[in-house]
XYZ file of C-alpha atoms in Angstrom:
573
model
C 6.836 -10.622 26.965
C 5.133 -9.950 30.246
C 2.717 -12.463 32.163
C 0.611 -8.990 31.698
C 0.859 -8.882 27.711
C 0.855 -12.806 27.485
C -3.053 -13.211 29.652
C -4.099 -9.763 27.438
C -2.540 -11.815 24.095
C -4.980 -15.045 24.735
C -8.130 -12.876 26.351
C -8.200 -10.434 22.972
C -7.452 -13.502 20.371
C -10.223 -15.312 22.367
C -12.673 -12.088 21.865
C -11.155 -11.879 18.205
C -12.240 -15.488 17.125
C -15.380 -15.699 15.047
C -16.176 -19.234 13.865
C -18.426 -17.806 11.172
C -15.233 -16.257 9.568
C -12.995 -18.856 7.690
C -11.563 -20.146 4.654
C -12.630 -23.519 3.179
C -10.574 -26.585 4.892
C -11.297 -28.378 2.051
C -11.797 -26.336 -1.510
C -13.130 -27.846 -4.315
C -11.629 -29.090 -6.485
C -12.085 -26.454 -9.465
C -10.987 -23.522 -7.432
C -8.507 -21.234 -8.766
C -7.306 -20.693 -5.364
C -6.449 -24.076 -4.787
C -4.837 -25.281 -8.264
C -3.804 -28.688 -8.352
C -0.824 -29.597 -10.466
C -0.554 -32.027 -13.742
C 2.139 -35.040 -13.663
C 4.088 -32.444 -16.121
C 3.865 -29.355 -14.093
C 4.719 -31.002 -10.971
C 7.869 -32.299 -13.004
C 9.013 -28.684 -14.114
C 8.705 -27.528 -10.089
C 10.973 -30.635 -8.797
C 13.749 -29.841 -11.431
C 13.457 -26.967 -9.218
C 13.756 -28.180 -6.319
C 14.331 -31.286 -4.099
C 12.147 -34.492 -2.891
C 11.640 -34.420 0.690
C 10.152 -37.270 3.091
C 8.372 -35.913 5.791
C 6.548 -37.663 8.670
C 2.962 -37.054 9.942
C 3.171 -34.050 12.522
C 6.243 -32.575 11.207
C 6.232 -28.903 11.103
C 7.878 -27.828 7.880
C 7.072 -24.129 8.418
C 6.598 -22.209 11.672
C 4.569 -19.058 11.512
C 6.400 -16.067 11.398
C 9.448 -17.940 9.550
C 11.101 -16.023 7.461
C 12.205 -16.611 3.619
C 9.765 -19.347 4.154
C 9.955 -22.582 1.462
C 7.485 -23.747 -1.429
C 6.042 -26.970 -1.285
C 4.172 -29.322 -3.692
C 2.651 -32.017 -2.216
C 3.108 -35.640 -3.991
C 1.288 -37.955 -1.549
C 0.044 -37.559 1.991
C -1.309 -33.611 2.863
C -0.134 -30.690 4.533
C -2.253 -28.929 6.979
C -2.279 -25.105 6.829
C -2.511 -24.165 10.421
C -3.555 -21.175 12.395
C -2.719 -20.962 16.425
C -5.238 -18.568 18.241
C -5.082 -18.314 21.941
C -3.377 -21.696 22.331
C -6.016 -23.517 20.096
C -4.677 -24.793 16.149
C -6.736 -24.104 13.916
C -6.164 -26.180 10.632
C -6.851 -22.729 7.862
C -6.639 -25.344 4.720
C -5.702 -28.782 3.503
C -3.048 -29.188 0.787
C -4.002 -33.035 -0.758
C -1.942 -34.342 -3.794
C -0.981 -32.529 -6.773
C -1.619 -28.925 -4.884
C 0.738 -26.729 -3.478
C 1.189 -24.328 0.152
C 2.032 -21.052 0.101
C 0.412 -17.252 -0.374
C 2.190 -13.935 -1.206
C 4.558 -13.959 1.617
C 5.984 -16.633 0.321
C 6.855 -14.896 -2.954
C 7.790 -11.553 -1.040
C 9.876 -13.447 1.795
C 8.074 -11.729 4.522
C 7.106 -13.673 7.665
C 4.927 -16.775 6.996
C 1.230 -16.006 8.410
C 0.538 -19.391 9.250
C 2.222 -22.599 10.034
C 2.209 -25.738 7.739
C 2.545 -28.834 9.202
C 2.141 -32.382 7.829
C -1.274 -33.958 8.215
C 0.235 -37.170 7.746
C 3.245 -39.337 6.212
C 3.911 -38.713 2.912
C 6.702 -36.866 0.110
C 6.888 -32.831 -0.799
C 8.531 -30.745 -3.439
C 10.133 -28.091 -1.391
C 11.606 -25.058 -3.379
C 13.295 -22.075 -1.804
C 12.612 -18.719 -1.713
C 15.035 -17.850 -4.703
C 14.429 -21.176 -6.407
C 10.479 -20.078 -6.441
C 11.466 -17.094 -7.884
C 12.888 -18.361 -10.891
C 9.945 -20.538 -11.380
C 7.442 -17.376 -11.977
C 9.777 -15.560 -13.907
C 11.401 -18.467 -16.168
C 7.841 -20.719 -16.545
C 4.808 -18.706 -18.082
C 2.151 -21.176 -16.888
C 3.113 -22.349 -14.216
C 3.826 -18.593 -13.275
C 0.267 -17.959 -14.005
C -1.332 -20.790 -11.734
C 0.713 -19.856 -8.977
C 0.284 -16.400 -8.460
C -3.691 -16.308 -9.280
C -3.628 -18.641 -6.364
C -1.373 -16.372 -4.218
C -3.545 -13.059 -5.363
C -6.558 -15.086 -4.392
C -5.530 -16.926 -1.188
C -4.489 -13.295 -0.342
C -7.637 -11.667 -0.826
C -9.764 -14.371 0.739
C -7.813 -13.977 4.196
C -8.122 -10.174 4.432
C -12.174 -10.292 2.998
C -12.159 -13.007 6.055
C -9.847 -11.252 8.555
C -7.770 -14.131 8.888
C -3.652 -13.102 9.568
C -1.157 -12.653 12.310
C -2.315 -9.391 13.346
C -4.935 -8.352 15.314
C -6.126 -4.473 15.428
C -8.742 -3.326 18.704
C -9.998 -0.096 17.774
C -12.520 2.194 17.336
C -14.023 4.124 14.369
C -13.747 7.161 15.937
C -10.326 7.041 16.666
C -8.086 9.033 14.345
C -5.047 6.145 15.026
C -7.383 3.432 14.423
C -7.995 4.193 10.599
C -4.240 5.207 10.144
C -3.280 1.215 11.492
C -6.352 0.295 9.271
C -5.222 2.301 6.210
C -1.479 1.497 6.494
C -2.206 -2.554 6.845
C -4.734 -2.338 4.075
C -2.598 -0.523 1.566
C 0.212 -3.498 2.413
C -2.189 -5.313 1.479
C -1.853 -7.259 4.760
C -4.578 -9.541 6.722
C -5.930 -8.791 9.994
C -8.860 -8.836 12.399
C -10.509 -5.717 13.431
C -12.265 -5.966 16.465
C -14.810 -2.678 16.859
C -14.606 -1.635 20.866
C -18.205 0.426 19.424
C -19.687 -2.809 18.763
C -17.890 -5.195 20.926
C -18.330 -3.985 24.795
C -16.607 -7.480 25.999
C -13.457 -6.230 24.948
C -13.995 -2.918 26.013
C -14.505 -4.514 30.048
C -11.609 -6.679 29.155
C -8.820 -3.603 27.903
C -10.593 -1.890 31.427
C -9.330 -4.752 33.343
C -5.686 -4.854 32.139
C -5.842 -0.407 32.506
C -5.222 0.486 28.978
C -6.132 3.971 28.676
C -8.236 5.584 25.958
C -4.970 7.265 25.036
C -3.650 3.876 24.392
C -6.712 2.810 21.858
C -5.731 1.430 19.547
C -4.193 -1.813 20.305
C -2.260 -4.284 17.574
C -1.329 -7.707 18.700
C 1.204 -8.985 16.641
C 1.557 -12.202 15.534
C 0.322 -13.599 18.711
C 2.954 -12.397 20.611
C 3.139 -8.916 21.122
C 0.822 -6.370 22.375
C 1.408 -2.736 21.197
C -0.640 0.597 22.283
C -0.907 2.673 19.556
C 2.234 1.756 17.729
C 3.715 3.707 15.040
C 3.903 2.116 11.208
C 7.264 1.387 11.468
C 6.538 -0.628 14.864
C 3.865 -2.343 13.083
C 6.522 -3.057 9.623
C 9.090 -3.755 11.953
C 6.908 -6.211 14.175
C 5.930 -8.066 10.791
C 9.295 -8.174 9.426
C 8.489 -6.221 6.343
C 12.115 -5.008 5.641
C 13.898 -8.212 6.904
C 14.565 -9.734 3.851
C 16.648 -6.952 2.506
C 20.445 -6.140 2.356
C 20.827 -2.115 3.383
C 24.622 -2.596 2.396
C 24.551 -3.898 -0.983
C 25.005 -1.018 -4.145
C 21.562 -1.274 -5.864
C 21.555 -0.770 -9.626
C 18.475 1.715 -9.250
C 17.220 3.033 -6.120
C 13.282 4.382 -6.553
C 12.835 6.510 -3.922
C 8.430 6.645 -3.786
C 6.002 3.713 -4.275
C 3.372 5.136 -6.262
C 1.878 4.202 -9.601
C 5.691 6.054 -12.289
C 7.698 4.330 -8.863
C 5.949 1.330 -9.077
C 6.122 0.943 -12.732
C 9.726 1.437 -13.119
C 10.565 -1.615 -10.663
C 8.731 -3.517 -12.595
C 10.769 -2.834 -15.936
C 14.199 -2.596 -13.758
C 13.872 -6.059 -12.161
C 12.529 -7.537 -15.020
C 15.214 -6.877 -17.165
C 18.023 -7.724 -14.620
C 18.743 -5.018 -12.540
C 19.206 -5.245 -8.528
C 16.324 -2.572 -8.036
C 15.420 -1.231 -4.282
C 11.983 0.833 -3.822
C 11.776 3.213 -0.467
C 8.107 3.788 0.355
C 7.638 6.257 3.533
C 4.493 4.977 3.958
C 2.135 2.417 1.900
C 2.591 1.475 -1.612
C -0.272 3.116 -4.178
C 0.831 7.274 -3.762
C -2.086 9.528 -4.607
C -3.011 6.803 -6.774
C -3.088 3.734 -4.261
C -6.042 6.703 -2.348
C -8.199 6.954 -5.052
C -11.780 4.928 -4.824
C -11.947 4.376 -8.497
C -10.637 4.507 -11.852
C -12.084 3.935 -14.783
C -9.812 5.453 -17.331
C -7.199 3.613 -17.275
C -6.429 1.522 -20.393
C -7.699 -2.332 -20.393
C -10.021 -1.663 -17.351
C -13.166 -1.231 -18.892
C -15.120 -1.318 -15.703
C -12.593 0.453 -13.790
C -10.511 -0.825 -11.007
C -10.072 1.059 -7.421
C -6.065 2.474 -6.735
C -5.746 0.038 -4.202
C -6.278 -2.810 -6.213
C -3.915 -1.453 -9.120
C -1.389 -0.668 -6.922
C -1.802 -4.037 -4.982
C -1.390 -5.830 -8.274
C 1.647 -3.819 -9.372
C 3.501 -4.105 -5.918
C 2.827 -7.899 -6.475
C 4.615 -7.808 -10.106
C 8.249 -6.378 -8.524
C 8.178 -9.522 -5.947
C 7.629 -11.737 -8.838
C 10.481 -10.007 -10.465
C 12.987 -9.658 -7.711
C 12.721 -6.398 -6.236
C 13.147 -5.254 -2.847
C 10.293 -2.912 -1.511
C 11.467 -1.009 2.248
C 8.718 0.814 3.766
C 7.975 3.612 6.101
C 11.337 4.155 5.414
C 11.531 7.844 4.614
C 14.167 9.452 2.146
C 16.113 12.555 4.350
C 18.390 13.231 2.377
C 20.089 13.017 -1.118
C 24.167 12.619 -1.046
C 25.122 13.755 -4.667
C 28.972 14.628 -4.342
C 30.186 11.312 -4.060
C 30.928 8.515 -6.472
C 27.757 6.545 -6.002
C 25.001 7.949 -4.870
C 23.806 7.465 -1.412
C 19.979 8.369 0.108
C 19.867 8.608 3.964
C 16.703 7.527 5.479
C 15.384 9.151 8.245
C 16.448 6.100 10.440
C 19.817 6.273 10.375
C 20.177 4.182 6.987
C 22.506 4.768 3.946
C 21.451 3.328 0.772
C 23.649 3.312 -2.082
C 22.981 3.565 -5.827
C 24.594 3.956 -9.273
C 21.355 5.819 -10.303
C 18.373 6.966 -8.928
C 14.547 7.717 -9.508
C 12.676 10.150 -8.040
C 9.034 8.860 -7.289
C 8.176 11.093 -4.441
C 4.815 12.631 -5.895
C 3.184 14.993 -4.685
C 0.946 15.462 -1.744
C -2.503 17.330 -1.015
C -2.414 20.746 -0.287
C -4.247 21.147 3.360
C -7.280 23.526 3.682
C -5.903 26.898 5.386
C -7.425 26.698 9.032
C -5.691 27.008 11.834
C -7.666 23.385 12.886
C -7.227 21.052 10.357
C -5.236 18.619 12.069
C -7.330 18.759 15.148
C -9.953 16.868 12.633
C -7.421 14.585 10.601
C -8.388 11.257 10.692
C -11.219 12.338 12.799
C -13.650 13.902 9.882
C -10.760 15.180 7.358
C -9.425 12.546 4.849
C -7.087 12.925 1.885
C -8.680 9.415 0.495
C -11.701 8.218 -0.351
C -10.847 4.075 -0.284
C -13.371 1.590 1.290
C -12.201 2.600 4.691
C -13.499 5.398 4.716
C -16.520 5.233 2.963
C -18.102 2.967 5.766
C -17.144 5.583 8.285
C -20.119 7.834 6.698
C -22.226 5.658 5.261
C -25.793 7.254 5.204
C -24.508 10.684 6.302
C -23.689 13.570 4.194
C -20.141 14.596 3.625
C -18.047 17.470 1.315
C -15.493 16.629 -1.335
C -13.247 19.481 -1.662
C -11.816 20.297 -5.232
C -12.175 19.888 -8.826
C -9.669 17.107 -10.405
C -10.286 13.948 -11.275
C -9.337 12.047 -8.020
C -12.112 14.922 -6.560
C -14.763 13.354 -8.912
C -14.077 9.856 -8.350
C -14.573 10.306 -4.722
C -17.780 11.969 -5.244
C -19.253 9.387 -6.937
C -17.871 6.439 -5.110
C -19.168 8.220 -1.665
C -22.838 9.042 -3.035
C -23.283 5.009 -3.488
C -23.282 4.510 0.786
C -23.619 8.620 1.651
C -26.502 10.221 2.463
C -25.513 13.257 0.211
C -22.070 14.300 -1.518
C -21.648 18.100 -1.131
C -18.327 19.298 -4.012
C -16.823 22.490 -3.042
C -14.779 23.915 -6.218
C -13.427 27.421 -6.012
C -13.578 27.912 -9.671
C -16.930 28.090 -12.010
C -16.918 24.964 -12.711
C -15.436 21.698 -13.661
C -14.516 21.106 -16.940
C -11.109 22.621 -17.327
C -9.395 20.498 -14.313
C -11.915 17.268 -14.565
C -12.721 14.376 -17.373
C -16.126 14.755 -19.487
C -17.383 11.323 -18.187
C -16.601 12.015 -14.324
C -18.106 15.527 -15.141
C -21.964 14.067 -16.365
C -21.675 11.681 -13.570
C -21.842 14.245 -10.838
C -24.490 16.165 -13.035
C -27.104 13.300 -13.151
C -26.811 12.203 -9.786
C -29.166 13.748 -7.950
C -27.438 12.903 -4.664
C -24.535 14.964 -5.418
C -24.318 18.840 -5.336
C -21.673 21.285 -6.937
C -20.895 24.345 -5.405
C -19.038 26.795 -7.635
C -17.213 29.710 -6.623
C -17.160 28.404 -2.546
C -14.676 27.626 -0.264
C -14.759 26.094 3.128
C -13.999 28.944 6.114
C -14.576 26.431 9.250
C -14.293 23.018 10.513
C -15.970 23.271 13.860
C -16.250 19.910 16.360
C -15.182 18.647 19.961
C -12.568 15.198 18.980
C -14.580 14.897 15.311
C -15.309 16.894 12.688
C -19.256 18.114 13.474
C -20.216 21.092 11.392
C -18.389 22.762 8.441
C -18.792 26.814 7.295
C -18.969 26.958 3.467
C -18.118 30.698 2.256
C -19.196 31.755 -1.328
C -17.602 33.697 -3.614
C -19.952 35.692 -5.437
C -21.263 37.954 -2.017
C -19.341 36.148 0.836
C -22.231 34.935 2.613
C -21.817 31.572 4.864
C -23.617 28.883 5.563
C -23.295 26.411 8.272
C -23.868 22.339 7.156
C -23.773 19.575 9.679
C -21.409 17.580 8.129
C -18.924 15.099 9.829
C -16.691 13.876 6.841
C -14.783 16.253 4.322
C -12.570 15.034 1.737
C -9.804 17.452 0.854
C -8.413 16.453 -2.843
C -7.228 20.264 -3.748
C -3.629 21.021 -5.475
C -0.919 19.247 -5.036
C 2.476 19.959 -3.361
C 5.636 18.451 -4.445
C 7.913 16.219 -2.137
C 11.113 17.542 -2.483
C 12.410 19.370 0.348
C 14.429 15.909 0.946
C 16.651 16.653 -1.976
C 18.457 19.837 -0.248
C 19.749 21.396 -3.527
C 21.020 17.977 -4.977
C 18.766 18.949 -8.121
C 17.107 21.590 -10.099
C 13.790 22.834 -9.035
C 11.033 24.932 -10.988
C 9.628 28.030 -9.129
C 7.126 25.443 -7.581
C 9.590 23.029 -6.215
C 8.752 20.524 -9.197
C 11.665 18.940 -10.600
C 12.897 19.795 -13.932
C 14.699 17.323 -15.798
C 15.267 16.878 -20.027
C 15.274 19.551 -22.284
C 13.516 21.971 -19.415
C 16.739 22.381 -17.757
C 18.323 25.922 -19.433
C 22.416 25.747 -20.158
C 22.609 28.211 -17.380
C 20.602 25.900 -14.832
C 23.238 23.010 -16.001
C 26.589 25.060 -15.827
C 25.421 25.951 -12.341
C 24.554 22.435 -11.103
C 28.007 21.642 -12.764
C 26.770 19.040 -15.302
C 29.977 16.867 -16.108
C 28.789 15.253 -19.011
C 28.990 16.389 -23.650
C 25.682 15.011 -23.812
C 22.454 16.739 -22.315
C 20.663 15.034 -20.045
C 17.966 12.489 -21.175
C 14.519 13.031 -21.763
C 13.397 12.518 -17.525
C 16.881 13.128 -16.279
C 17.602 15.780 -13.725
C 20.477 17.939 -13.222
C 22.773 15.119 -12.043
C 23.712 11.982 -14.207
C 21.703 9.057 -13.773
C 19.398 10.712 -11.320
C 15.595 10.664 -12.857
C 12.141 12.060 -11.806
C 8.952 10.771 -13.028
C 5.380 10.954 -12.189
C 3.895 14.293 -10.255
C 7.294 15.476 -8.640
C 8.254 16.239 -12.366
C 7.750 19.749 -13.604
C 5.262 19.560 -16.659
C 4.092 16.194 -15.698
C 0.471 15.006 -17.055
C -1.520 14.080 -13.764
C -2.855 10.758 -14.751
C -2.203 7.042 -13.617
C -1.172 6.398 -16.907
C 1.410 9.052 -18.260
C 2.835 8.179 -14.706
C 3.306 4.430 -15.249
C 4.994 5.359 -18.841
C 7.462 7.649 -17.438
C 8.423 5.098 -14.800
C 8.585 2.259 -17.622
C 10.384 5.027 -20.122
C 13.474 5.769 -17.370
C 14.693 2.508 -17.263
C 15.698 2.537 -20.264
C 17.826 5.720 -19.786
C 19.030 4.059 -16.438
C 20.203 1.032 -18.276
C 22.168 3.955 -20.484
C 23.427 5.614 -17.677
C 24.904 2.438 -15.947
C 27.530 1.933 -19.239
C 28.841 5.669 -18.756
């Protein structure tokens, strides 16, 4: 690291500290959070692991350790400790009977924090695979500990407490990508606004980084990145370390969203050495979507992010290994196991594989649309960027349910919600309930039979052209945020011919494939393929990439729970 990078490091983490923001040093003692054990629980962790001595000041993890241990503390305390600009910060006290750790330590990613001990004393220290078998073997003690790593989690990102610091601005179209893509890893960080914040704007002046450079990440205090890429960022943060590219995987789920999701869940938990390749974020279409409210046992609803959050935590209590912005390129089908190239250079081998890949949102056809991505154009609606346009009005193009949702989700902080549908109306593409929503609210207007013809703006998105269908007349609305949630378009060009494909590029798998479509993709098995299996043995699609799939969170999460039981078949042929 430069003397440059290392006086920019401690001037930004200076401007980035906020003693208003923190966690509570010392919880009470009541908080879920901050469980402390019984005499009997604390017994069940130790036959775990071992009895340690340590002494006061001893560091027994070092932020950004890796595979970092579990500890229980039986007398003395640990201090949970957070270095900013070459000041500690103690984050949170571990006394007696409590225990360290949050879902890194579960997940084996870098530790966010150091823990050190406050003072002389004795610790149950369990290991990352040890700590495993605790939440998978122990139902209540499973149950106290991850609450308190869900919750420990969520309290440092509401507080912007982590190892990463993001300088931005929220009119930069890289800013919200850096946002987005930490957010949907459900990773902590600071944002500091350069809009709000003009200190730091003199300060990125005086060390001559560029506008073109905006935004800047500094990573776990010790590197400073200009507009890095997501892979810089999961590379920085050590979010693939942990995993073994060479070992044959069971299953290999190629996609992250709500069917891939699900189906790493059932894999690990019933044995299997599963590996999930996410080019992105965890969540899919899904992970985007501000609410939903039909989803069995969630009353009240839940938002993608959080279900998808929630899920991705389930396969680290279960064992499996999540890579992302690690991109499938290519399916190799014509050897003995099956092997998916990334589009790094990786080979990852399988005895079977699951398609997850989805499906993506069809752009609007103008010849600008990227101009405005990121920069008035969104194919989400999360809590991102519904502060972007809070008391502003903004259009929500098409007619499904993920459409809706974002309509009414945006009209709670929007000035108005304009919905653009090209059809007459809503109710053959959109549920009843969503459907009276958007009727009754009188800050939400449907537009039938109209079609956006312009996007119009000099860096953002400042006026759109709305064209109607019935005469063609336009009409110009200034309007700085459109959501586009219109058709869907599978992602399959990866598979180069490995499988069968419907006139729409869907995959078709089961009883759609024809005896014609199975002598030509050579099938080598008597039996057909199983419901969800493609044209090759023991390769499966679920969720939208399947032709005749039901688009809904649920039917997606069955089909990804419903092939691993076909895999599990597949691996005794």
């Amino acid at each position: 690291m430069s003397t440059t990078d290392a006086t920019m490091i401690a001037a930004l983490q200076s401007a980035a500290a906020d003693p208003e923001v923190a966690l509570p040093s010392t919880p009470s003692a009541d908080d879920p959070a901050f469980p402390t054990l019984t005499e009997a629980q604390i017994a069940r962790v130790a036959s775990h692991g071992h009895l340690r001595k340590v002494e006061r000041g001893e560091v027994l993890v070092k932020a950004g350790a890796r595979n970092a241990s579990f500890f229980v503390v039986v007398s003395g305390h640990l201090d949970i400790v957070r270095l900013s600009d070459g000041v500690e910060t103690i984050v949170v006290v571990h006394k007696a009977g409590q225990i360290s750790g949050e879902l890194n330590v579960l997940s084996g990613r870098r530790a966010v924090f150091s823990i050190r001990a406050g003072e002389a004393g004795e610790v149950i220290e369990v290991d990352h695979e040890q700590l495993l078998e605790i939440v998978q073997t122990d139902a209540d003690l499973s149950e106290i500990l991850m609450r308190a790593f869900l919750l420990r989690r969520a309290r440092l990102i509401a507080a912007g407490i982590g190892d990463v610091v993001l300088i931005g601005s929220i009119h930069s179209q890289e800013t919200l990508r850096i946002q987005e893509f930490l957010t949907r890893n459900s990773h902590p960080y600071q944002y500091i606004d350069l809009d709000r914040d003009t200190g730091v704007q003199e300060m990125l002046d005086r060390f001559h980084v560029a506008v073109t450079e905006i935004p800047v990440v500094i990573c776990r205090g010790e590197v400073v990145m200009r507009n890095p890429a997501d892979r810089e960022i999961a590379d920085c943060l050590g979010f693939n370390e942990s995993i073994d590219q060479a070992q044959i995987h069971h299953a290999v789920i190629v996609g992250a969203g709500p069917s891939g999701l699900a189906a790493a869940v059932y894999a690990a938990s019933e044995g299997l050495d599963v590996m999930v390749l996410e080019s992105g974020a965890p969540g899919g279409q899904a992970g985007s979507s501000s609410r939903i409210e039909n989803y069995l046992g969630f009353p009240s609803g839940i938002s993608g992010q959080e279900l998808t959050a929630r899920a991705y935590t389930q396969t680290q209590k279960f064992g499996a290994h999540l890579m992302v912005t690690k991109a499938a390129k290519r399916l190799r089908c014509n050897t003995r196991q099956y092997v998916i190239e990334t589009d790094d250079g990786a080979q990852i081998l399988a005895r079977t594989v699951i398609i997850a890949t989805g499906a993506e949102y069809r752009k609007l056809p103008l010849e600008n649309i990227s101009q405005f991505e990121n920069a008035g154009v969104y194919y989400s609606a999360t809590f991102i960027e519904s502060q972007l346009c809070a008391g502003e009005e903004v259009c929500v193009v098409g007619g499904g349910n993920a459409a809706g949702q974002a309509a009414v989700s945006l009209a709670q902080s929007a000035r108005h919600v304009h919905m653009i549908v090209r059809s007459d109306g809503l109710a053959e593409t959109m549920s009843r309930y969503l459907i009276r929503r958007i009727e009754e609210d009188p800050r939400i207007t449907l537009h039938t039979r109209t079609e956006i013809a312009a996007l119009d703006g000099d860096g953002h998105l400042e006026s759109v052209q709305f064209r109607r269908g019935d005469d063609g007349t336009t009409e110009r609305k200034d309007v700085r945020h459109v959501f586009v949630m219109t058709g869907a378009a599978p992602s399959t060009k990866w598979l180069d011919g490995c499988v069968t494909l419907d006139s729409h590029g869907f995959i078709k798998t089961g009883s759609e494939l024809s005896p014609d479509e199975l002598a030509a993709a050579h099938w080598p098995l008597a039996r057909p393929p199983h419901l969800l299996e493609t044209s090759k043995p023991g390769v499966f699609a679920v969720g939208d990439v399947r032709a005749g799939n039901i688009k809904r969170v649920a039917s997606a999460v069955g089909e990804g729970s419903i092939a691993v039981s076909f895999v599990h078949q597949a691996l005794q042929e």
